[in-house]
mmCIF file of C-alpha atoms in Angstrom:
data_model
loop_
_atom_site.group_PDB
_atom_site.id
_atom_site.type_symbol
_atom_site.label_atom_id
_atom_site.label_comp_id
_atom_site.label_asym_id
_atom_site.label_seq_id
_atom_site.Cartn_x
_atom_site.Cartn_y
_atom_site.Cartn_z
ATOM 1 C CA MET A 29 -6.640 -25.768 -3.086
ATOM 2 C CA HIS A 30 -5.318 -22.487 -4.471
ATOM 3 C CA GLY A 31 -2.476 -20.291 -3.248
ATOM 4 C CA ALA A 32 -4.598 -18.079 -0.993
ATOM 5 C CA GLU A 33 -6.000 -21.166 0.750
ATOM 6 C CA ALA A 34 -2.453 -22.471 1.169
ATOM 7 C CA ILE A 35 -1.462 -19.248 2.932
ATOM 8 C CA ASP A 36 -4.369 -19.707 5.354
ATOM 9 C CA LYS A 37 -3.116 -23.254 6.059
ATOM 10 C CA LEU A 38 0.451 -22.009 6.568
ATOM 11 C CA ARG A 39 -0.785 -19.564 9.193
ATOM 12 C CA THR A 40 -2.731 -22.164 11.175
ATOM 13 C CA ASP A 41 -0.692 -25.379 10.895
ATOM 14 C CA SER A 42 2.948 -26.426 11.003
ATOM 15 C CA TRP A 43 4.504 -27.502 7.682
ATOM 16 C CA SER A 44 7.954 -28.627 6.585
ATOM 17 C CA LEU A 45 7.200 -29.014 2.854
ATOM 18 C CA VAL A 46 4.849 -27.402 0.333
ATOM 19 C CA ILE A 47 4.328 -28.878 -3.135
ATOM 20 C CA SER A 48 2.509 -26.612 -5.577
ATOM 21 C CA ASP A 49 1.613 -26.248 -9.216
ATOM 22 C CA LEU A 50 2.573 -23.083 -11.051
ATOM 23 C CA GLN A 51 -0.941 -22.583 -12.381
ATOM 24 C CA MET A 52 -3.750 -22.292 -9.830
ATOM 25 C CA PRO A 53 -6.840 -20.121 -9.602
ATOM 26 C CA VAL A 54 -6.976 -17.025 -7.350
ATOM 27 C CA MET A 55 -3.213 -17.019 -6.529
ATOM 28 C CA ASP A 56 -0.670 -18.835 -8.670
ATOM 29 C CA GLY A 57 2.228 -20.917 -7.398
ATOM 30 C CA GLU A 58 4.765 -18.240 -8.252
ATOM 31 C CA SER A 59 3.037 -15.714 -5.973
ATOM 32 C CA LEU A 60 2.618 -18.323 -3.236
ATOM 33 C CA PHE A 61 6.311 -19.226 -3.269
ATOM 34 C CA ASP A 62 7.387 -15.571 -3.377
ATOM 35 C CA PHE A 63 5.293 -15.037 -0.226
ATOM 36 C CA MET A 64 6.714 -18.169 1.405
ATOM 37 C CA ARG A 65 10.308 -17.197 0.605
ATOM 38 C CA ILE A 66 9.841 -14.077 2.764
ATOM 39 C CA GLN A 67 7.403 -15.240 5.462
ATOM 40 C CA TYR A 68 8.329 -18.938 5.780
ATOM 41 C CA PRO A 69 11.910 -19.341 4.542
ATOM 42 C CA ASP A 70 12.463 -22.595 6.469
ATOM 43 C CA ILE A 71 9.662 -24.471 4.693
ATOM 44 C CA GLN A 72 10.939 -26.506 1.757
ATOM 45 C CA ARG A 73 9.205 -25.772 -1.557
ATOM 46 C CA VAL A 74 8.678 -28.012 -4.579
ATOM 47 C CA MET A 75 7.165 -26.576 -7.755
ATOM 48 C CA MET A 76 5.488 -28.740 -10.372
ATOM 49 C CA THR A 77 3.883 -27.800 -13.656
ATOM 50 C CA GLY A 78 2.505 -29.211 -16.846
ATOM 51 C CA LEU A 79 3.366 -26.045 -18.758
ATOM 52 C CA PRO A 80 5.107 -26.829 -22.036
ATOM 53 C CA ASP A 81 7.249 -23.655 -21.913
ATOM 54 C CA ILE A 82 8.989 -23.916 -18.552
ATOM 55 C CA GLU A 83 12.015 -22.050 -19.943
ATOM 56 C CA SER A 84 10.164 -18.770 -19.409
ATOM 57 C CA LYS A 85 10.054 -19.449 -15.639
ATOM 58 C CA LEU A 86 13.690 -20.474 -15.112
ATOM 59 C CA ASP A 87 14.895 -17.023 -14.018
ATOM 60 C CA TRP A 88 12.132 -16.801 -11.409
ATOM 61 C CA MET A 89 12.844 -20.364 -10.213
ATOM 62 C CA LYS A 90 16.549 -19.529 -9.773
ATOM 63 C CA SER A 91 15.849 -16.308 -7.885
ATOM 64 C CA SER A 92 13.348 -18.119 -5.644
ATOM 65 C CA GLY A 93 15.853 -20.783 -4.672
ATOM 66 C CA LEU A 94 13.912 -23.579 -6.321
ATOM 67 C CA ILE A 95 16.859 -24.571 -8.511
#
């Protein structure tokens, strides 16, 4: 599933937790979680990644409330 599909699921079902990868086709995890932070602030979010350079994403993760 990619981020745009996840948004469709969020609109049709009830969720308490979303676990996502940073890298996905169509819509990446960063864009998905930015959308969720505004539209679904009560849903817990967990971000995972296999990226070797996670340091470049730390500022975004802090501002998104992930850490």
